[in-house]
Amino acid sequence: MTDVHIGDAVRRVEDQRFLTGQGNYIDDINMAGQARAAVLRSPHGHARINGIDTSRAEALDGVLLVITGRQWLAFGMGTLPTKTGVRKGRNDTDINEPPRHCMAIDTARYLGEPVAFVVAETQVIANNALELIDVDFEPLEAVSDAVKALAPGAPRLWDDIPNNLCIDFELGDLEGTEKAFAEADHVITLDLENNRVTAVPIETRGCVGSYDAATETYTLYNATQNVHANRDMFAENVLGIDKQKLHHVAPDVGGGFGAKNSAYPEPPMVLYAAKKLGRPVKWINTRSDSFLGDTHGRGQTSRVQIAINNDGTFLALRTETVGGIGAYCWTIGPFTPTGGSARTQGGPYTFPAMYYRGRAVFTNTAPMDPYRGAGRPEATFQTERIIEYACRKLGLDPVETRRKNLMPPEALPYMSPMGMDIDCGDFPLLFERTLEMAAPDTFAARADRATKAGRLFGFAIAPYLECTGGAPKEYAGVQFKEDGAVTLAVGSHSTGMGHETVLPQLLAARLGIDFDRIQFTQADTDATPIGGGHGGSRGMEVGGNAVAQAADEIIVKATPLAAHLLQSDAAKVTFADGSFSDATSGASVSMTEVIEASMDQEPGFLDTGATFERGVISIPNGCHAATVEVDPDTGAIQITGYWVMDDFGTVINPLLADGQVMGGIVQGIGQALTENIIYDDSGQLITGSLMDYGLPRADVVPNMVIDYYEGAPTKKNPLGVKGAGEAGCVGALPAVVNAVLDALKGHGVVHMDMPLTPEKVWRAIRDKGAHDPEALMRDAC
Amino acid sequence: MEDFSYQKPKTVDDAREAYSASADGLFLAGGQTILPVMKLGLAAPSAVIDLGGIEGLRAILVTDSVVSIGAMATHATVAASGDVRQAIPALSDLAGMIGDPQVRTRGTIGGSIANNDPAADYPAAVLALNATITTDKRQIAADDFFVAMFETALEEGEIITNVEFPVADAAAYAKFANPASRFALAGVFVARTGNSVRVAVTGAGTCVFRVADMEAALAKDFSATALDGITVATENLNTDIHASAEYRGHLIGVMAKRAVEAAQTKGGGK
Amino acid sequence: MPKISLTVNNKPVTQDVEGRTLLVELIREGLGLTGTHIGCDTSQCGACVVHVNGQPVKSCTMLAVQADGAEVLTVEGVSPDSGLNPIQQALHEHHGLQCGFCTPGMVMTATALLKNNPDPSEADVRHGLEGNLCRCTGYQNIVEAIMAAAKTMRS
């Protein structure tokens, strides 16, 4: 019998090493004879490179190698392509994809873009050498704001790309939406900003590369979330080698949240240098450079419009978004403001018609790539903000109006106008339960107490609709060892989510074997033939189902052997709770015994590699609610309560699910209140350190109450799971912002853009909410 | 970081001599500001003279009328000192608000005021409590000490040995912190001694400063309402991404009132 | 090059260091104790927190030479001979860690916090974590774990 089950809050096995300082992160890896690398980054947002003189750097004692962009090109190195799923725009236009080299060649297009690469005996020497590289920069006019970049006469990043437009995408029913707008009692319009933020995993990126001349094979240890996909790009696209010649491994990775998904430029340079020098090369990013060169997220300016009747019935939703994606098409950069933000528009409400237009625009800023949610937080924010705003404008009750328009369970399955196959769930139930947890009957007393203390009480509820994403296929390999150990290798990737615990938990529960015997491997291109890594809340949905499928295949293989041991017929033997039994004879044999028997008969017979492929993406959903208190004298906000009901389908390990939700919410709170990436007009980053970029700390976040609805497991996959990783971030933005605006309703404040800094709140109160709802997109719609 | 020679003298005299002998020397107190600055390459001294080895500079002595804090006393020590809390609770509170617990373990009062960061907390207490700064050469009144941003009355090579705070009848510090760095966006220290009131503001301008109008009003009536209608001119206040001068000016008023209220309720020493 | 002598996790250590060598560099590179992490370059994140003479410091903001003669304790030195100490155990039980990168700093900060205040309120704990950033957990389970550990350690 097994000691763990699906649904158990199994404590994590990886904790032991992390708690005792025995984790093995990228900077903990040192190889004999390794040299150290440093990257010279553009100090300009936009500049022509007229020449680079590396002679002084090369003359520095201990410098081993200096590479410039021109040299890199001369080595025959290829470009990194985008993997965006959206490649066609409106009117059948193609995406504009300019070449993305690992280094700037003739022009640097964002602050922090690699301009030269140095390898030296020590890090100090490498860093000193950067200062001895003389670059003849000719600063060019820059544009960091995406709406401005679209305007006629804006500086161009690419000569052959008019209006800096990467892609102009649309989805939905324009005609139906326009018709509904014409017929509705009201059309309410609101322009809003979804502020640019960055993930800031506490571990910065880094890698250690080596080359074995005898086998002509590279090895790359890399703090990445995606070893297989990035191996392919580094090997085939950049270095021009067979992918079998690059062994890509991620050690323990200290957080990612999307910012370690991308194919970054530094690893190929490290690999090139390792081969050239015949010794391992190590590169570890600094926090300061992480702000410049790590991918950013969100950063959208939108016009959202709702068609709504006097009785609060929603008729249509229309959103037009402009998203700055940086200077290049990063790994899936163009997808987020286009397809990524379109899909879950409208949330769990009935909108008979919807239309979305998203333009991805080149800007002189750091690259844009996934950040926790990648489009769904944006869509949810747009939907929930326009609903709240319309309620305020029309004097409708926000709770009642939402309740009225939620899709009823009997309407499911439902194909949304945005093409989402919403198969199951109970949105009204989750809404009511969340409301119940927040205890609205206590609000009057709480508001009263706040008023007595000179503060303003506010509440908001925010249902959300999510969808999974990321690579659709996943592999799980199980091997049984003679000593009783079981190895499980999976191509999905945990950077903190706990796969090392939950995937063995799943295997142990499914097979009824000892959890402790399972040894887990991930993030190694030699360990699994394929791997989709991390992203899109796919861990349980795709990785978990691959494990479940492997377990099921093992059971099938083991059944004849069990029948033999039971002296029965395979057709009569059934498997349940870790044992095979023959109902007729009443005899049974455990899976563990069958595995042991297989070792005697045919070792390896039960070893199984299973590939699971998702058919249709899942639809996690749920509801957030928050209460806040605002100090009107200073504008300071305190979140005083936070409640969530999530429908993730089957919850394999609720402890780990809680962790995902809490972390996601707090990242959302950070974006809503303090985090902000600000560039000036010349492309200089104003918030480039933790002194200026406000990450949430322990003393500003609330306790969160989280519960799950498991009454609607999806039939889209055998486990019935829907994905949990990003949902917290998806629901938090509107819950927090709308609660603050609720607190300020007595002052006439109807809208503020994130982050809701104390000064912004104070000004909004002082200005009695004076606000132009069409200020941001007037020139872009 | 560029390398440097490191010395840890045992006396103030030896420290002064080591400094004079160096081409480009730098005194190291707690290091919580200067080490990050050096790590970013914004300072590169040839010699670092660590004041941490000098006996006696960490002493905290409290009498009925004076709290004397050695220049190398850490923020954590000051915050935890029962004697200081009994005499000037506002000073303990302020020390406990500086940076974070780890910064408070290392950071010192001498280092803080010698650096005179415009957003540091201690300068507000020193100025409002009318403290006297003692150096190896002389005594300097708080009003003369803080000159401009990152600039003090200290001469080249002069070493702070201690800071003497007269015990006030009532005092409190109210700080509105920058959510990212946790430095003061505006911090106001209010101290009343007899009929005299001093109000010092940090974080809002280029250097800690007093607000004469507030002091005069509070001298007549030490209550928050006495500050109604008093505004601080904003033309010399800081504007940055975190707060405009206008907002900082507003915050000074709010924080001053809160400091006065706190001083009235719990700000009295023994 | 200054030669310094100190104890690290109760073991005497003598090392030649440059003046500029940071304590965290000595710990990670000089002594190979890689449990102490570096997460930023502006003394904000707290991944590098160790104890010097029993008090928490950011080892990225202290010179190694300043630890001459000191007792340094790192995350590698806080566990009992087998198993976890009450703070580590509580973090494990309460899922107070995810990627684990900030965890050593959290363990060291929590250890100092409970030494200085064995019966903290939740607000005390949250305030006490002001110098430690975590991007995964949202802090709630860390706070719960420290409160639980305090209870265990008091009994």
PDB file of N, CA and C in Angstrom, chain A residues 128 631 633-634 636 674 686-687 690-692 694 697 699-700 758-759 762-763 766, chain B residues 2 40 176 178-183 241-244 246-247 250-251 254-255 258:
ATOM      1  N   ASN A 128      36.756  44.582 -15.105  1.00  0.00           N
ATOM      2  CA  ASN A 128      37.649  45.709 -15.405  1.00  0.00           C
ATOM      3  C   ASN A 128      37.841  45.872 -16.902  1.00  0.00           C
ATOM      4  N   ASP A 631      -5.616  55.483   3.728  1.00  0.00           N
ATOM      5  CA  ASP A 631      -5.391  56.656   4.555  1.00  0.00           C
ATOM      6  C   ASP A 631      -5.483  57.879   3.641  1.00  0.00           C
ATOM      7  N   ASP A 633      -5.129  60.940   4.114  1.00  0.00           N
ATOM      8  CA  ASP A 633      -4.158  62.015   4.349  1.00  0.00           C
ATOM      9  C   ASP A 633      -2.846  61.767   3.607  1.00  0.00           C
ATOM     10  N   THR A 634      -2.460  60.499   3.528  1.00  0.00           N
ATOM     11  CA  THR A 634      -1.186  60.191   2.874  1.00  0.00           C
ATOM     12  C   THR A 634      -1.371  59.457   1.551  1.00  0.00           C
ATOM     13  N   ALA A 636      -1.823  56.242   1.570  1.00  0.00           N
ATOM     14  CA  ALA A 636      -1.303  54.885   1.798  1.00  0.00           C
ATOM     15  C   ALA A 636      -2.446  53.875   1.818  1.00  0.00           C
ATOM     16  N   THR A 674       3.054  48.834  -6.065  1.00  0.00           N
ATOM     17  CA  THR A 674       4.398  49.435  -5.971  1.00  0.00           C
ATOM     18  C   THR A 674       5.323  49.174  -7.154  1.00  0.00           C
ATOM     19  N   ILE A 686      14.532  54.178 -15.357  1.00  0.00           N
ATOM     20  CA  ILE A 686      14.537  55.005 -14.139  1.00  0.00           C
ATOM     21  C   ILE A 686      14.420  54.136 -12.890  1.00  0.00           C
ATOM     22  N   THR A 687      13.804  52.972 -13.034  1.00  0.00           N
ATOM     23  CA  THR A 687      13.602  52.114 -11.861  1.00  0.00           C
ATOM     24  C   THR A 687      14.432  50.845 -12.011  1.00  0.00           C
ATOM     25  N   LEU A 690      16.532  47.629  -6.889  1.00  0.00           N
ATOM     26  CA  LEU A 690      15.557  47.358  -5.829  1.00  0.00           C
ATOM     27  C   LEU A 690      15.392  48.547  -4.891  1.00  0.00           C
ATOM     28  N   MET A 691      16.200  49.570  -5.072  1.00  0.00           N
ATOM     29  CA  MET A 691      16.006  50.816  -4.319  1.00  0.00           C
ATOM     30  C   MET A 691      14.841  51.610  -4.912  1.00  0.00           C
ATOM     31  N   ASP A 692      14.571  51.375  -6.191  1.00  0.00           N
ATOM     32  CA  ASP A 692      13.524  52.139  -6.875  1.00  0.00           C
ATOM     33  C   ASP A 692      12.369  51.276  -7.372  1.00  0.00           C
ATOM     34  N   GLY A 694       9.793  48.663  -6.480  1.00  0.00           N
ATOM     35  CA  GLY A 694       9.257  48.267  -5.172  1.00  0.00           C
ATOM     36  C   GLY A 694       8.683  46.871  -5.130  1.00  0.00           C
ATOM     37  N   ARG A 697       7.095  43.449   0.403  1.00  0.00           N
ATOM     38  CA  ARG A 697       7.798  42.827   1.523  1.00  0.00           C
ATOM     39  C   ARG A 697       6.769  42.245   2.486  1.00  0.00           C
ATOM     40  N   ASP A 699       5.798  42.897   5.357  1.00  0.00           N
ATOM     41  CA  ASP A 699       4.957  43.738   6.205  1.00  0.00           C
ATOM     42  C   ASP A 699       3.878  44.502   5.432  1.00  0.00           C
ATOM     43  N   VAL A 700       3.790  44.308   4.132  1.00  0.00           N
ATOM     44  CA  VAL A 700       2.741  45.018   3.391  1.00  0.00           C
ATOM     45  C   VAL A 700       1.720  44.074   2.756  1.00  0.00           C
ATOM     46  N   PRO A 758       1.016  55.991  -3.197  1.00  0.00           N
ATOM     47  CA  PRO A 758       0.357  56.907  -2.256  1.00  0.00           C
ATOM     48  C   PRO A 758       0.121  58.286  -2.878  1.00  0.00           C
ATOM     49  N   GLU A 759       1.095  58.768  -3.628  1.00  0.00           N
ATOM     50  CA  GLU A 759       0.892  60.098  -4.207  1.00  0.00           C
ATOM     51  C   GLU A 759      -0.272  60.108  -5.196  1.00  0.00           C
ATOM     52  N   TRP A 762      -3.441  60.145  -3.242  1.00  0.00           N
ATOM     53  CA  TRP A 762      -3.638  61.466  -2.630  1.00  0.00           C
ATOM     54  C   TRP A 762      -4.099  62.492  -3.661  1.00  0.00           C
ATOM     55  N   ARG A 763      -3.482  62.463  -4.824  1.00  0.00           N
ATOM     56  CA  ARG A 763      -3.854  63.409  -5.886  1.00  0.00           C
ATOM     57  C   ARG A 763      -5.277  63.165  -6.373  1.00  0.00           C
ATOM     58  N   ARG A 766      -7.553  64.600  -3.912  1.00  0.00           N
ATOM     59  CA  ARG A 766      -7.492  66.058  -3.946  1.00  0.00           C
ATOM     60  C   ARG A 766      -8.215  66.608  -5.167  1.00  0.00           C
TER      61      ARG A 766
ATOM     62  N   GLU B   2      37.341  48.120  -6.458  1.00  0.00           N
ATOM     63  CA  GLU B   2      38.798  48.259  -6.501  1.00  0.00           C
ATOM     64  C   GLU B   2      39.369  47.862  -5.141  1.00  0.00           C
ATOM     65  N   LEU B  40      29.289  49.416  -6.267  1.00  0.00           N
ATOM     66  CA  LEU B  40      28.821  49.903  -7.566  1.00  0.00           C
ATOM     67  C   LEU B  40      29.891  50.738  -8.275  1.00  0.00           C
ATOM     68  N   PHE B 176       7.207  58.595   6.701  1.00  0.00           N
ATOM     69  CA  PHE B 176       6.491  57.986   5.583  1.00  0.00           C
ATOM     70  C   PHE B 176       7.554  57.435   4.646  1.00  0.00           C
ATOM     71  N   ASN B 178       9.538  55.406   1.625  1.00  0.00           N
ATOM     72  CA  ASN B 178       9.547  55.009   0.220  1.00  0.00           C
ATOM     73  C   ASN B 178       9.287  53.500   0.182  1.00  0.00           C
ATOM     74  N   PRO B 179       8.241  53.081  -0.542  1.00  0.00           N
ATOM     75  CA  PRO B 179       7.902  51.658  -0.510  1.00  0.00           C
ATOM     76  C   PRO B 179       8.999  50.754  -1.074  1.00  0.00           C
ATOM     77  N   ALA B 180       9.848  51.267  -1.915  1.00  0.00           N
ATOM     78  CA  ALA B 180      10.915  50.428  -2.473  1.00  0.00           C
ATOM     79  C   ALA B 180      12.119  50.406  -1.531  1.00  0.00           C
ATOM     80  N   SER B 181      12.711  51.539  -1.295  1.00  0.00           N
ATOM     81  CA  SER B 181      13.970  51.566  -0.537  1.00  0.00           C
ATOM     82  C   SER B 181      13.763  51.610   0.962  1.00  0.00           C
ATOM     83  N   ARG B 182      12.596  52.027   1.382  1.00  0.00           N
ATOM     84  CA  ARG B 182      12.267  52.215   2.784  1.00  0.00           C
ATOM     85  C   ARG B 182      12.991  53.402   3.433  1.00  0.00           C
ATOM     86  N   PHE B 183      13.685  54.169   2.643  1.00  0.00           N
ATOM     87  CA  PHE B 183      14.173  55.456   3.146  1.00  0.00           C
ATOM     88  C   PHE B 183      12.966  56.381   3.324  1.00  0.00           C
ATOM     89  N   ILE B 241      10.806  59.991  -8.957  1.00  0.00           N
ATOM     90  CA  ILE B 241       9.737  59.085  -9.387  1.00  0.00           C
ATOM     91  C   ILE B 241       8.840  58.657  -8.232  1.00  0.00           C
ATOM     92  N   HIS B 242       9.333  58.753  -7.020  1.00  0.00           N
ATOM     93  CA  HIS B 242       8.545  58.264  -5.890  1.00  0.00           C
ATOM     94  C   HIS B 242       7.601  59.321  -5.339  1.00  0.00           C
ATOM     95  N   ALA B 243       7.961  60.566  -5.461  1.00  0.00           N
ATOM     96  CA  ALA B 243       7.116  61.616  -4.899  1.00  0.00           C
ATOM     97  C   ALA B 243       7.520  62.964  -5.469  1.00  0.00           C
ATOM     98  N   SER B 244       6.503  63.777  -5.723  1.00  0.00           N
ATOM     99  CA  SER B 244       6.767  65.137  -6.184  1.00  0.00           C
ATOM    100  C   SER B 244       7.037  66.032  -4.974  1.00  0.00           C
ATOM    101  N   GLU B 246       5.474  68.673  -4.336  1.00  0.00           N
ATOM    102  CA  GLU B 246       4.165  69.045  -3.810  1.00  0.00           C
ATOM    103  C   GLU B 246       3.648  68.011  -2.798  1.00  0.00           C
ATOM    104  N   TYR B 247       3.784  66.746  -3.183  1.00  0.00           N
ATOM    105  CA  TYR B 247       3.324  65.679  -2.294  1.00  0.00           C
ATOM    106  C   TYR B 247       4.195  65.609  -1.045  1.00  0.00           C
ATOM    107  N   HIS B 250       3.125  68.211   1.274  1.00  0.00           N
ATOM    108  CA  HIS B 250       1.903  67.790   1.963  1.00  0.00           C
ATOM    109  C   HIS B 250       2.215  66.783   3.072  1.00  0.00           C
ATOM    110  N   LEU B 251       3.065  65.817   2.740  1.00  0.00           N
ATOM    111  CA  LEU B 251       3.401  64.776   3.727  1.00  0.00           C
ATOM    112  C   LEU B 251       4.058  65.368   4.973  1.00  0.00           C
ATOM    113  N   VAL B 254       1.361  66.329   7.265  1.00  0.00           N
ATOM    114  CA  VAL B 254       0.684  65.175   7.870  1.00  0.00           C
ATOM    115  C   VAL B 254       1.583  64.509   8.902  1.00  0.00           C
ATOM    116  N   MET B 255       2.834  64.310   8.533  1.00  0.00           N
ATOM    117  CA  MET B 255       3.744  63.617   9.442  1.00  0.00           C
ATOM    118  C   MET B 255       4.025  64.471  10.687  1.00  0.00           C
ATOM    119  N   ARG B 258       1.183  63.986  12.993  1.00  0.00           N
ATOM    120  CA  ARG B 258       1.220  62.656  13.608  1.00  0.00           C
ATOM    121  C   ARG B 258       2.332  62.582  14.650  1.00  0.00           C
TER     122      ARG B 258
END
